[in-house]
PDB file of N, CA and C in Angstrom:
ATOM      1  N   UNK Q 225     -12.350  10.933   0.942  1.00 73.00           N
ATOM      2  CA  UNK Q 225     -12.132  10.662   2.349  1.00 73.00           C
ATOM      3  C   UNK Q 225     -10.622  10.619   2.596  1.00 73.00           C
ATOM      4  N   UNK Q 226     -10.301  11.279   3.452  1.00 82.00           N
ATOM      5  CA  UNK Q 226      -8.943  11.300   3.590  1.00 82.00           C
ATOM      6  C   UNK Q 226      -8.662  10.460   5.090  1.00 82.00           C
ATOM      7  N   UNK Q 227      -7.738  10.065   5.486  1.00 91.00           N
ATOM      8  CA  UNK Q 227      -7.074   9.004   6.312  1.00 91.00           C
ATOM      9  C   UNK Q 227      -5.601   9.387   6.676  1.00 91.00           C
ATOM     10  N   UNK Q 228      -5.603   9.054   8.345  1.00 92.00           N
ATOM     11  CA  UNK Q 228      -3.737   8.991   8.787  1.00 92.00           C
ATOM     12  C   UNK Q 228      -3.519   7.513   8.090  1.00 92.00           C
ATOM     13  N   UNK Q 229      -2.532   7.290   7.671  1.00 93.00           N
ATOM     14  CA  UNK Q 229      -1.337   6.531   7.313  1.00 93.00           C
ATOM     15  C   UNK Q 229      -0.423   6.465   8.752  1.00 93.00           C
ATOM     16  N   UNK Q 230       0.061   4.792   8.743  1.00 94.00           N
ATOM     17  CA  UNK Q 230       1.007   4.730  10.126  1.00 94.00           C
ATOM     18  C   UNK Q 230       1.701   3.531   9.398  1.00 94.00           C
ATOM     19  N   UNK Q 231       3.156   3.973  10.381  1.00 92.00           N
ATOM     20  CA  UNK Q 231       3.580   3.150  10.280  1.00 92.00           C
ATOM     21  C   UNK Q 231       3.630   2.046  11.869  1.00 92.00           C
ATOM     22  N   UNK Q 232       2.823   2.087  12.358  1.00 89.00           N
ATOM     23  CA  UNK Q 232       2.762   1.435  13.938  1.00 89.00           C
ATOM     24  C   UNK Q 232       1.224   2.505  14.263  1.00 89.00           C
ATOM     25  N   UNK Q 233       0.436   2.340  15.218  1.00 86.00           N
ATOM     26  CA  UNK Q 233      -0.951   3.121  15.488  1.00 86.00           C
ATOM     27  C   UNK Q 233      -0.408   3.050  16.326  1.00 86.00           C
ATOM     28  N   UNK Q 234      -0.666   4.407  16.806  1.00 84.00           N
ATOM     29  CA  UNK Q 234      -0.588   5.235  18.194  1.00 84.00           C
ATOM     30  C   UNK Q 234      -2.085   4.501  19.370  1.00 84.00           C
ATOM     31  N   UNK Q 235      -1.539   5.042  20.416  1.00 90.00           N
ATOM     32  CA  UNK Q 235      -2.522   4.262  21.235  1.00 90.00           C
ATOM     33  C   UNK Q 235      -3.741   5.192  21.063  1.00 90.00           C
ATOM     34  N   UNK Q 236      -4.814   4.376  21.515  1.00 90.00           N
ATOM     35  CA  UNK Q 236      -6.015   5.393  21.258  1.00 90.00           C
ATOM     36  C   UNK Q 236      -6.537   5.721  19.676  1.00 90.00           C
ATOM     37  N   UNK Q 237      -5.891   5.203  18.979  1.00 91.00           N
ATOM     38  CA  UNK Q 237      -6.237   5.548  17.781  1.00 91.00           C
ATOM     39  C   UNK Q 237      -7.431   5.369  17.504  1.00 91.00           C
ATOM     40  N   UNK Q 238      -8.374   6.367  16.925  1.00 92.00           N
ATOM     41  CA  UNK Q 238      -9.879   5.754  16.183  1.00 92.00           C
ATOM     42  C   UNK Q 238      -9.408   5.680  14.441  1.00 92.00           C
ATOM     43  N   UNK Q 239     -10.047   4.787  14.899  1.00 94.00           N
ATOM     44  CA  UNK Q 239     -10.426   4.154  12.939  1.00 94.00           C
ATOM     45  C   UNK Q 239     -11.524   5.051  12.120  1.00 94.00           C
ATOM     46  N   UNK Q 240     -11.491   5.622  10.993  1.00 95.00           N
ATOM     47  CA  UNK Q 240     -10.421   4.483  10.188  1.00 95.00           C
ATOM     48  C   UNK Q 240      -9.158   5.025  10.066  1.00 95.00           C
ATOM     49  N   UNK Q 241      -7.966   4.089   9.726  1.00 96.00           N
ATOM     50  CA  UNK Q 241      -6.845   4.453   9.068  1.00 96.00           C
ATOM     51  C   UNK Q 241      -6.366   3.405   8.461  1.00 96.00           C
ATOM     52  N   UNK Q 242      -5.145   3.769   8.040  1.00 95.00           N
ATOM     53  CA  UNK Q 242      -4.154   2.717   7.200  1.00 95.00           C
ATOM     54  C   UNK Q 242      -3.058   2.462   7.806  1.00 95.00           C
ATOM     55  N   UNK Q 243      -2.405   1.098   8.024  1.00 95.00           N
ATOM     56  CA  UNK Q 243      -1.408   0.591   8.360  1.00 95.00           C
ATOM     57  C   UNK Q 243      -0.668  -0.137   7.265  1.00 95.00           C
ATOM     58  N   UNK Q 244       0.758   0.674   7.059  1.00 94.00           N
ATOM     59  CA  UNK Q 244       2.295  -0.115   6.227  1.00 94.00           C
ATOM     60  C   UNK Q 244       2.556  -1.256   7.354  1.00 94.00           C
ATOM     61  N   UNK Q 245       2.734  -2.480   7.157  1.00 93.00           N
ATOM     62  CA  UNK Q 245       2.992  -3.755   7.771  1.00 93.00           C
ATOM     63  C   UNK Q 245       4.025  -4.185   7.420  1.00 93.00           C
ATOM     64  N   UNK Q 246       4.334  -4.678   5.950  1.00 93.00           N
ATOM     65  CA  UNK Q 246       5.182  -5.487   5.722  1.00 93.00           C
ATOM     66  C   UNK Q 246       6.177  -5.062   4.486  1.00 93.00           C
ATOM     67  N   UNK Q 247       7.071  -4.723   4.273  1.00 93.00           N
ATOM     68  CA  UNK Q 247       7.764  -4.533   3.228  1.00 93.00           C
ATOM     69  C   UNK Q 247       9.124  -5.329   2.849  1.00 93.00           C
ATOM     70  N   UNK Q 248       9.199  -5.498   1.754  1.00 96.00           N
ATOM     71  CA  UNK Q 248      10.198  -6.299   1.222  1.00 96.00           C
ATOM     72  C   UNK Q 248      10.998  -5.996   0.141  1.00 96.00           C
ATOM     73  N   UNK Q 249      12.130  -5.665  -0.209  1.00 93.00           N
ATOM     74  CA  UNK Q 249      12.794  -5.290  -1.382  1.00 93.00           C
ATOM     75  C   UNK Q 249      13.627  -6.346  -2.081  1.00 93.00           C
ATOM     76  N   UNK Q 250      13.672  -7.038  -3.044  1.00 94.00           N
ATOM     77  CA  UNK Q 250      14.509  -7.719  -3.850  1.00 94.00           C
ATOM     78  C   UNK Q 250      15.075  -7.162  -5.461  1.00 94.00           C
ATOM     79  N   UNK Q 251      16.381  -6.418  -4.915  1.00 91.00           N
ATOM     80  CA  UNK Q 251      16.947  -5.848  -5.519  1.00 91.00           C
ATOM     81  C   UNK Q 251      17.637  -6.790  -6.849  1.00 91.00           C
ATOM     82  N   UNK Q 252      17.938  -5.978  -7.857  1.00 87.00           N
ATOM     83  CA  UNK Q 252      18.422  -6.622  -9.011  1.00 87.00           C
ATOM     84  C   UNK Q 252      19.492  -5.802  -9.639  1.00 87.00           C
ATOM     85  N   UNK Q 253      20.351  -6.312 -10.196  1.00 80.00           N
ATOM     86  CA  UNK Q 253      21.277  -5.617 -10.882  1.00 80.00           C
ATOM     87  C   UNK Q 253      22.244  -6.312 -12.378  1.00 80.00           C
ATOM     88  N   UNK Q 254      21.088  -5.849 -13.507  1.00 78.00           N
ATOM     89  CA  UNK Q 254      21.537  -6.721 -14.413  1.00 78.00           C
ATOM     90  C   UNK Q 254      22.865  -5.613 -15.142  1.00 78.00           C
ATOM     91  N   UNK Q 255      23.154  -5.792 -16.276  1.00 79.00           N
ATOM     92  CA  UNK Q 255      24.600  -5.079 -16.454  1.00 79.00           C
ATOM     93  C   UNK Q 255      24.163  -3.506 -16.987  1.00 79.00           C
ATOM     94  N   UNK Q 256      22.816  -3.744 -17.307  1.00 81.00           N
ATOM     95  CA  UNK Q 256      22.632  -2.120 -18.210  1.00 81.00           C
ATOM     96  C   UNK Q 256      21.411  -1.174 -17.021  1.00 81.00           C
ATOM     97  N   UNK Q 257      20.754  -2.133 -16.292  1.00 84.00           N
ATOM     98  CA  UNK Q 257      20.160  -1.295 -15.329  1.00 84.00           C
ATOM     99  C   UNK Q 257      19.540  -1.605 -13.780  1.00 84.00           C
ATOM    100  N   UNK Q 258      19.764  -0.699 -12.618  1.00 90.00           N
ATOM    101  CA  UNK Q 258      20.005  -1.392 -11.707  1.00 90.00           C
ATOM    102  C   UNK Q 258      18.357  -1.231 -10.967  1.00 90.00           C
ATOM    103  N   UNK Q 259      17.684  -1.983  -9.979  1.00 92.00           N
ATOM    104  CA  UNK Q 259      16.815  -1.816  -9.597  1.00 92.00           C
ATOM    105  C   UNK Q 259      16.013  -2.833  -8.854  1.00 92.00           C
ATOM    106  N   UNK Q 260      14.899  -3.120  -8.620  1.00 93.00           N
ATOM    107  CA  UNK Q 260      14.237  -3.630  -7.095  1.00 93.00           C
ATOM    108  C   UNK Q 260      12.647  -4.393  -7.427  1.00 93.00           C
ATOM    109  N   UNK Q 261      12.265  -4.947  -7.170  1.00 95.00           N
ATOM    110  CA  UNK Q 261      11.143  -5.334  -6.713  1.00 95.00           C
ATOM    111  C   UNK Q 261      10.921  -4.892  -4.950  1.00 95.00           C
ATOM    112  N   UNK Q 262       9.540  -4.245  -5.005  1.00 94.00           N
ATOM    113  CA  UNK Q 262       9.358  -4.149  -3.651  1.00 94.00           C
ATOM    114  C   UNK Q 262       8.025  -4.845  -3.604  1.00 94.00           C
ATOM    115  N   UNK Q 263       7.419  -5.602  -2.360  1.00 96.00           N
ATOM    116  CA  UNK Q 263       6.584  -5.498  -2.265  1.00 96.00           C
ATOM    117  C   UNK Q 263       5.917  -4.894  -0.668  1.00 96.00           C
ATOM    118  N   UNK Q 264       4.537  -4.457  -0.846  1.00 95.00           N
ATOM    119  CA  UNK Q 264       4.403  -3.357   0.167  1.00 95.00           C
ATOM    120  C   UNK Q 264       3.031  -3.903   0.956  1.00 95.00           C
ATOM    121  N   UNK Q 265       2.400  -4.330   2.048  1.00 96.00           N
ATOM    122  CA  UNK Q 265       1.286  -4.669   2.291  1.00 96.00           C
ATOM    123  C   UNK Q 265       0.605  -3.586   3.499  1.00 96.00           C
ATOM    124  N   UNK Q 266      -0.406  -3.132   3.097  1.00 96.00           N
ATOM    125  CA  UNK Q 266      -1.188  -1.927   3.590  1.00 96.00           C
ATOM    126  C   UNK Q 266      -2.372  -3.387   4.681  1.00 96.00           C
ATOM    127  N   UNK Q 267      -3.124  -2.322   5.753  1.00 96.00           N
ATOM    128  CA  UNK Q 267      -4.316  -2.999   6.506  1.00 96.00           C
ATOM    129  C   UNK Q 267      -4.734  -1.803   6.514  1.00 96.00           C
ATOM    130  N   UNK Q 268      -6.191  -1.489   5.894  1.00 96.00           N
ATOM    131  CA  UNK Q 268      -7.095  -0.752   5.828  1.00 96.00           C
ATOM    132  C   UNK Q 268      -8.340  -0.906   7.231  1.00 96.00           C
ATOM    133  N   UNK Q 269      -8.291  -0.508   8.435  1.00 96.00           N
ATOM    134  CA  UNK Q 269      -8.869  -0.555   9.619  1.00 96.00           C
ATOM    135  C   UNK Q 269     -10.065   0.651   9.528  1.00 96.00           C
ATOM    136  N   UNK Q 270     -11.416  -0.019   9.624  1.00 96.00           N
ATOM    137  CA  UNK Q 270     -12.460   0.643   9.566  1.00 96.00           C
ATOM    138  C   UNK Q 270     -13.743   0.472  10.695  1.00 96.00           C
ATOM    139  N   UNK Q 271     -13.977   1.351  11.822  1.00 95.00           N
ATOM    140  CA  UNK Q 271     -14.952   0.665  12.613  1.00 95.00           C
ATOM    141  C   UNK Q 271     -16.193   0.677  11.993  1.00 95.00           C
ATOM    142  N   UNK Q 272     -16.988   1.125  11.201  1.00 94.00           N
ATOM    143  CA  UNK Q 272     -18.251   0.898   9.948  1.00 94.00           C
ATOM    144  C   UNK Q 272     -18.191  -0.819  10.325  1.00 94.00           C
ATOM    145  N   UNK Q 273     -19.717  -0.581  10.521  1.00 89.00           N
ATOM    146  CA  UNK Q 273     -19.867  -1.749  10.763  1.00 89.00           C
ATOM    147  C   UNK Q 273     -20.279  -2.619   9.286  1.00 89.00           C
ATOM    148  N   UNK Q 274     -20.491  -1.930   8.064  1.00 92.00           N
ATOM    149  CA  UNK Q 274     -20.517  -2.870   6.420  1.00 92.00           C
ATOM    150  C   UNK Q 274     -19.566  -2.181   5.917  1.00 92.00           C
ATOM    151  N   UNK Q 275     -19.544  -3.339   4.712  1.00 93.00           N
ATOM    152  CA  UNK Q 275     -17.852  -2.920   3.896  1.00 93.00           C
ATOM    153  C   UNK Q 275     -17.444  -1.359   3.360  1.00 93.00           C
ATOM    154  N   UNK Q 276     -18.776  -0.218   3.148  1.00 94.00           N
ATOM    155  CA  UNK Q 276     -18.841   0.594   2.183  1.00 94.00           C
ATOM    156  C   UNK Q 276     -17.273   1.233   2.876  1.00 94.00           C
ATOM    157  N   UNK Q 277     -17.308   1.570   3.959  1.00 95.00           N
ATOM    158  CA  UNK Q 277     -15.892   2.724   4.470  1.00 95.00           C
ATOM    159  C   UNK Q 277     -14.498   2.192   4.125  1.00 95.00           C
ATOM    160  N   UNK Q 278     -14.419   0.735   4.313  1.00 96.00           N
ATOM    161  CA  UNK Q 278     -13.374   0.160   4.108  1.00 96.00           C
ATOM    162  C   UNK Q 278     -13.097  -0.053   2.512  1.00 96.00           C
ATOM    163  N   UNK Q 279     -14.408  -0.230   1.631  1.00 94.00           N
ATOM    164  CA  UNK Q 279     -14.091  -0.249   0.286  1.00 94.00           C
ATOM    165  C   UNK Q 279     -13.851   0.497  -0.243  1.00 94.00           C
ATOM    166  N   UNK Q 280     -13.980   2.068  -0.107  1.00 95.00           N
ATOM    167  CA  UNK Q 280     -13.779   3.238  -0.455  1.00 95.00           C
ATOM    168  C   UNK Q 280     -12.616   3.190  -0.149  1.00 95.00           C
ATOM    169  N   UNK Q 281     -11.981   3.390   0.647  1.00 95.00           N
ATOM    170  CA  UNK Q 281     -10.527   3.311   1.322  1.00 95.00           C
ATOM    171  C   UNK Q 281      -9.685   2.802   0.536  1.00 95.00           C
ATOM    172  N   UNK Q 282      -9.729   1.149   0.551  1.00 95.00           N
ATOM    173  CA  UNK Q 282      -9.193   0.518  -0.730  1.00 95.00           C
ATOM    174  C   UNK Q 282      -8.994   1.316  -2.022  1.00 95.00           C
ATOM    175  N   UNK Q 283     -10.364   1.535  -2.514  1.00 94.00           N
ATOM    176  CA  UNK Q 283     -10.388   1.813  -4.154  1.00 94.00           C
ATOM    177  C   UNK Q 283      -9.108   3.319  -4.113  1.00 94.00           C
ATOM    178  N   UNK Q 284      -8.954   4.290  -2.708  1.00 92.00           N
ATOM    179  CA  UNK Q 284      -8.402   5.331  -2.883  1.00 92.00           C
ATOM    180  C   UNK Q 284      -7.011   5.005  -2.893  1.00 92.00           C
ATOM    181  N   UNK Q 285      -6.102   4.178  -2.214  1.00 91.00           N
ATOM    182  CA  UNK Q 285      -5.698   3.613  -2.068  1.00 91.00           C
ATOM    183  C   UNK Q 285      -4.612   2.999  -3.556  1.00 91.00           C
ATOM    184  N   UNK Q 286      -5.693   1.964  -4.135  1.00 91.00           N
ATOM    185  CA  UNK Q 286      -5.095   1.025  -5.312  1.00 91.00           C
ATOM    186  C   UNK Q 286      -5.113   2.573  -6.091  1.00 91.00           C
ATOM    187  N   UNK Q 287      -5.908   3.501  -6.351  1.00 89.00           N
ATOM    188  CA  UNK Q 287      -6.114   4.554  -7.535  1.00 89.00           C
ATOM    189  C   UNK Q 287      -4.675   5.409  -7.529  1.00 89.00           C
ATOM    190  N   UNK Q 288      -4.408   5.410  -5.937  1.00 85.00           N
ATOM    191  CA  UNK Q 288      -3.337   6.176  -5.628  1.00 85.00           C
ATOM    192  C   UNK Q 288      -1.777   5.386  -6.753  1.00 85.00           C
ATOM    193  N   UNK Q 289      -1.889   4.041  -6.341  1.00 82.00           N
ATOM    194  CA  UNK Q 289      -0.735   3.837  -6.939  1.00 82.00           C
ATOM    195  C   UNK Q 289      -0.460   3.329  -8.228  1.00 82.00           C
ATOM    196  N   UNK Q 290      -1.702   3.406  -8.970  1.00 79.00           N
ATOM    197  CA  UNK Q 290      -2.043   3.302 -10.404  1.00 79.00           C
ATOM    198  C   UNK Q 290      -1.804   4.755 -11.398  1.00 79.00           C
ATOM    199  N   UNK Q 291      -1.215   5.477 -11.037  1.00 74.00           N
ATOM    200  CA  UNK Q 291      -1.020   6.683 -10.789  1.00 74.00           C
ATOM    201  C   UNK Q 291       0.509   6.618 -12.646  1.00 74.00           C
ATOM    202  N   UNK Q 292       0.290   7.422 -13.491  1.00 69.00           N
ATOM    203  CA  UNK Q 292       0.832   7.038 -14.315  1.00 69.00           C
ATOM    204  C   UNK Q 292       2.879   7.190 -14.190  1.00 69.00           C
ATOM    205  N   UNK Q 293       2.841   7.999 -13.696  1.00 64.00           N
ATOM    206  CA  UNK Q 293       4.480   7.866 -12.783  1.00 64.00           C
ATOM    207  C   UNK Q 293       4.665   8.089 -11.363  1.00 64.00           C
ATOM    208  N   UNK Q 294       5.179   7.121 -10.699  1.00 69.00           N
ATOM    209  CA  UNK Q 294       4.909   7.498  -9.259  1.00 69.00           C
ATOM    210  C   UNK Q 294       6.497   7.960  -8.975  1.00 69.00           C
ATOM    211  N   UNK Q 295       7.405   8.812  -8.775  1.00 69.00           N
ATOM    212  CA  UNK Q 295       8.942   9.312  -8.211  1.00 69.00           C
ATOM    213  C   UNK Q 295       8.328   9.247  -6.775  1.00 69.00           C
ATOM    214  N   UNK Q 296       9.840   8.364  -6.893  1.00 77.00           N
ATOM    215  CA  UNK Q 296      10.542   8.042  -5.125  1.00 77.00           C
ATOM    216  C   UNK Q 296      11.501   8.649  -5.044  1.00 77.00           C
ATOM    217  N   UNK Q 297      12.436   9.564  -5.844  1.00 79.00           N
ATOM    218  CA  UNK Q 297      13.022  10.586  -5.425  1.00 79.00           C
ATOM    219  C   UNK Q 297      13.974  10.982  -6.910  1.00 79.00           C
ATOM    220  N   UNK Q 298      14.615  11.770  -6.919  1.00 80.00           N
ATOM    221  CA  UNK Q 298      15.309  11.917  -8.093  1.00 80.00           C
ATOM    222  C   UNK Q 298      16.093  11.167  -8.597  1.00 80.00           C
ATOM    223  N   UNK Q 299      16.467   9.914  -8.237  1.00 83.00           N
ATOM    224  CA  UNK Q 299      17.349   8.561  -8.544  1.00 83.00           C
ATOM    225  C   UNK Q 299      16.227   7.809  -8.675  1.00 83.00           C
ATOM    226  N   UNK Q 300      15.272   7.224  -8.107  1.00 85.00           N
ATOM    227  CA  UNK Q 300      14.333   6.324  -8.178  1.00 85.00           C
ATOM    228  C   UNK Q 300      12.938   6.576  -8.908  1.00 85.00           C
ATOM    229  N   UNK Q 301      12.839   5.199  -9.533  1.00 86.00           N
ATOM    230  CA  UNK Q 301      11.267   5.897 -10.256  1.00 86.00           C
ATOM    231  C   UNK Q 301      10.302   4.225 -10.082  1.00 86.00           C
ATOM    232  N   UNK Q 302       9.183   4.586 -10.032  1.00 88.00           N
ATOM    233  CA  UNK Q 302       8.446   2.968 -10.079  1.00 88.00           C
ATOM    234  C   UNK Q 302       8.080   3.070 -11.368  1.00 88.00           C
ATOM    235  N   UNK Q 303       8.396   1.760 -12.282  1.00 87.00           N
ATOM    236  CA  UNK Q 303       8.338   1.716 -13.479  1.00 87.00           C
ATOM    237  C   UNK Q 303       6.516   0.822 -13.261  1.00 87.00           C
ATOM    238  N   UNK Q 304       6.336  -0.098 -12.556  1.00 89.00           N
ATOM    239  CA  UNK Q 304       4.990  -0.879 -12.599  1.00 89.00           C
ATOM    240  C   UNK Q 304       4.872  -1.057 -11.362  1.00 89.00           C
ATOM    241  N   UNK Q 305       3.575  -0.498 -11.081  1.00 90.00           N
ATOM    242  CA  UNK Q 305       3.052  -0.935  -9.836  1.00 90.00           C
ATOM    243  C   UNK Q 305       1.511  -1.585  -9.934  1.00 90.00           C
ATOM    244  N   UNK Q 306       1.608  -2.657  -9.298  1.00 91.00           N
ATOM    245  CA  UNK Q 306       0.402  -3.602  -9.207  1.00 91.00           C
ATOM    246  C   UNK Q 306      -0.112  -3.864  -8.140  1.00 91.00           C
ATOM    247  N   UNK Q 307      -1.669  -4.663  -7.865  1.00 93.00           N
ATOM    248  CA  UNK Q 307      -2.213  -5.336  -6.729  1.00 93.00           C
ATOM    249  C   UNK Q 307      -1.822  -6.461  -7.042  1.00 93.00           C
ATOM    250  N   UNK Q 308      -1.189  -7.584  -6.385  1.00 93.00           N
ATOM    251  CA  UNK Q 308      -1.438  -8.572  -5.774  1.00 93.00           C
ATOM    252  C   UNK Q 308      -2.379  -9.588  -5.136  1.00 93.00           C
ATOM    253  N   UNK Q 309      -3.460  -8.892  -4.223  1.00 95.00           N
ATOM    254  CA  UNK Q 309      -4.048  -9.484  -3.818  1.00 95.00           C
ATOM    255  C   UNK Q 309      -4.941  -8.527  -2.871  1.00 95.00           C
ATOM    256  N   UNK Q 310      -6.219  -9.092  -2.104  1.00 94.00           N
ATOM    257  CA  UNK Q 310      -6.594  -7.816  -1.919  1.00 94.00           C
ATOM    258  C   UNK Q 310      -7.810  -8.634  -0.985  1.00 94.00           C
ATOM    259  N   UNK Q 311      -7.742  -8.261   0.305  1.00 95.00           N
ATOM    260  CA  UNK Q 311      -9.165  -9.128   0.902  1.00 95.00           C
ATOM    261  C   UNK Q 311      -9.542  -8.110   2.151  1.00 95.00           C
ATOM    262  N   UNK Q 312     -11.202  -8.669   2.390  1.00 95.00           N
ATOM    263  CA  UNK Q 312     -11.325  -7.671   3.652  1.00 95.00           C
ATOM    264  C   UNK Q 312     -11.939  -9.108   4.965  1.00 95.00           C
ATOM    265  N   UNK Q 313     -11.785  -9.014   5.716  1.00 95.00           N
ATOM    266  CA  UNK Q 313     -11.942  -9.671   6.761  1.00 95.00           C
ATOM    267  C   UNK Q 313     -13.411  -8.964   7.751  1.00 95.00           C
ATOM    268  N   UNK Q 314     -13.990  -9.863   8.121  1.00 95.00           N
ATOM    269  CA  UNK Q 314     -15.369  -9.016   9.075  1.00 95.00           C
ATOM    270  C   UNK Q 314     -15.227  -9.760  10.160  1.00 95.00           C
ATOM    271  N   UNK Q 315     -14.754  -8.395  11.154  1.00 94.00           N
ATOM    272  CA  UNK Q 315     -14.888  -9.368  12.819  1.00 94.00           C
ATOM    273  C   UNK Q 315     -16.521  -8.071  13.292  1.00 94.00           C
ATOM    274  N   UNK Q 316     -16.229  -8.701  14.600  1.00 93.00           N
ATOM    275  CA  UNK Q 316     -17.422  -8.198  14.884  1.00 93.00           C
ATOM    276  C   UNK Q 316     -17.837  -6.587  15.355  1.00 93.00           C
ATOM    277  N   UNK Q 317     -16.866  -6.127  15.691  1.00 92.00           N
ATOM    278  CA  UNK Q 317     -15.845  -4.633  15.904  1.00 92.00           C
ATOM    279  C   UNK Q 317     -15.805  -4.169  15.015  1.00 92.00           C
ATOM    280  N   UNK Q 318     -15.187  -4.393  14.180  1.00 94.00           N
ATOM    281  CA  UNK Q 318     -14.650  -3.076  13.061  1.00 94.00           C
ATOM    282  C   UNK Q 318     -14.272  -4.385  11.593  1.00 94.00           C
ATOM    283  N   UNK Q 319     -13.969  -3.526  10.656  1.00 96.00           N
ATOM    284  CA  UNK Q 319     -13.705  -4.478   9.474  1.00 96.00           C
ATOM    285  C   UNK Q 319     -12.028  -4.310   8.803  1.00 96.00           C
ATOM    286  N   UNK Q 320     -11.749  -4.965   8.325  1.00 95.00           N
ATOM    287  CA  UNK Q 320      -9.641  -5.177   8.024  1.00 95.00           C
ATOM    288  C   UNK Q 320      -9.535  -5.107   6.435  1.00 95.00           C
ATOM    289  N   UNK Q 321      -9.522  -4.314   5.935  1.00 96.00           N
ATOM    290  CA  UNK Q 321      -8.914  -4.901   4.341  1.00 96.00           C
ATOM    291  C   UNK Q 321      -7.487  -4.703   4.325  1.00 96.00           C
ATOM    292  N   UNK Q 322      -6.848  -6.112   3.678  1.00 97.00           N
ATOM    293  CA  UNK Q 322      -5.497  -5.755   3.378  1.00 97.00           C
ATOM    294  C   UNK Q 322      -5.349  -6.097   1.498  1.00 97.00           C
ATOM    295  N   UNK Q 323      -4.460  -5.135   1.355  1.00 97.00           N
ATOM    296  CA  UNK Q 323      -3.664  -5.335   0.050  1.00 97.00           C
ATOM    297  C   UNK Q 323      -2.527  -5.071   0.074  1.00 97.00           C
ATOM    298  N   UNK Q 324      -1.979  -6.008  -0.840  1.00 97.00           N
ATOM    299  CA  UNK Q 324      -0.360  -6.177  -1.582  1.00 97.00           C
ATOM    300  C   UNK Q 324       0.348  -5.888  -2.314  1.00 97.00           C
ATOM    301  N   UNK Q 325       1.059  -4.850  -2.289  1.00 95.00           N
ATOM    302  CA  UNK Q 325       0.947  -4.467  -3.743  1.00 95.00           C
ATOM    303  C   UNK Q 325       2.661  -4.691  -3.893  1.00 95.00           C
ATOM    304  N   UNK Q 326       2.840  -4.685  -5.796  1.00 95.00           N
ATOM    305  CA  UNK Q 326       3.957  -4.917  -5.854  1.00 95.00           C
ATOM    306  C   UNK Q 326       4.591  -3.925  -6.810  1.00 95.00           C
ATOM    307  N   UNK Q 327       5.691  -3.428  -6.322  1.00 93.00           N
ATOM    308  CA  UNK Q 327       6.279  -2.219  -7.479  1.00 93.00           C
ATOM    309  C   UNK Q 327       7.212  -2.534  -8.164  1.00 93.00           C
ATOM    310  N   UNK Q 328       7.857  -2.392  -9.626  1.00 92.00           N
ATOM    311  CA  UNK Q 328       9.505  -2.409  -9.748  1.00 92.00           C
ATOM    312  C   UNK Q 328       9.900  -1.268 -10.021  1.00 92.00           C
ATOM    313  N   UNK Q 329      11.016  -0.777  -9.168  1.00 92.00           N
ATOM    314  CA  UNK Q 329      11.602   0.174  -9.219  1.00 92.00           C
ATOM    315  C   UNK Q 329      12.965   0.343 -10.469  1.00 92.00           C
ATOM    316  N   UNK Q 330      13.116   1.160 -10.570  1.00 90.00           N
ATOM    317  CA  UNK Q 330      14.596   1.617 -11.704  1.00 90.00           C
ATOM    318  C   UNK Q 330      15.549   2.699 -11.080  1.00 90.00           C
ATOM    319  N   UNK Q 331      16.438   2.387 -11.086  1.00 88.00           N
ATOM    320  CA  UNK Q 331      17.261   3.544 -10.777  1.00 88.00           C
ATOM    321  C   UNK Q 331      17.355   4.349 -11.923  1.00 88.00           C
ATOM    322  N   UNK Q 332      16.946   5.445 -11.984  1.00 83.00           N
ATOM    323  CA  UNK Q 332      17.182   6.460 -13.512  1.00 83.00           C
ATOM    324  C   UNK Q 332      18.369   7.178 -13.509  1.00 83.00           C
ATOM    325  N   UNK Q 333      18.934   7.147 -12.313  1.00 79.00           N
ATOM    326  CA  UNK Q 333      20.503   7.880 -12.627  1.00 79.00           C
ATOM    327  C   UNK Q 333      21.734   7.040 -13.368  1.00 79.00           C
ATOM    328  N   UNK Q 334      21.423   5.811 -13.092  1.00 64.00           N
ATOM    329  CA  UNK Q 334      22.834   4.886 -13.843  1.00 64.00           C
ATOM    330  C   UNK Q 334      22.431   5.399 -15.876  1.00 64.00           C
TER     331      UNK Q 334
END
């Protein structure tokens, strides 16, 4: 199943998709290599009224960034990327999963 990715939903949007929410970088720089903690929180928006659309979503999702090298560009590489945490919410409309995930990055050019 494939899905838009946003960073903000356009008006009118139908579900499902994925929303980037929150990001955070805490950079590090010890003497031999320089680099980041990020963490990244996705909302998985599904109108399915039971979990199956939204859990699929998820699992594509976490698989994506379990991924054995992920390049962020030719200077950057994610050395570990993890879940955090991971929940789905049921309103009466549509259903919410969010996850957290956390990466550390390396700079590979120093």
């Amino acid at each position: 199943m494939t899905v838009s990715v946003y960073d903000h939903v356009p008006a009118g949007k139908k579900a499902p998709y994925v929303v980037l929410t929150d990001t955070v970088a805490q950079s590090w720089n010890p003497k031999t290599i320089s680099g980041a903690v990020v963490t990244a929180t996705i909302k998985i928006i599904s109108e399915y009224q039971g979990d199956k659309e939204v859990a699929e979503l998820a699992d594509v999702a976490i698989a994506a960034i379990q991924q054995p090298v992920l390049e962020l560009s030719e200077a950057w590489q994610v050395v570990l990327a993890t879940v955090d945490s991971h929940s789905v919410e049921r309103f009466e409309s549509h259903r919410e999963a969010t996850i957290l995930f956390k990466f550390t990055i390396i700079d590979t050019k120093e």
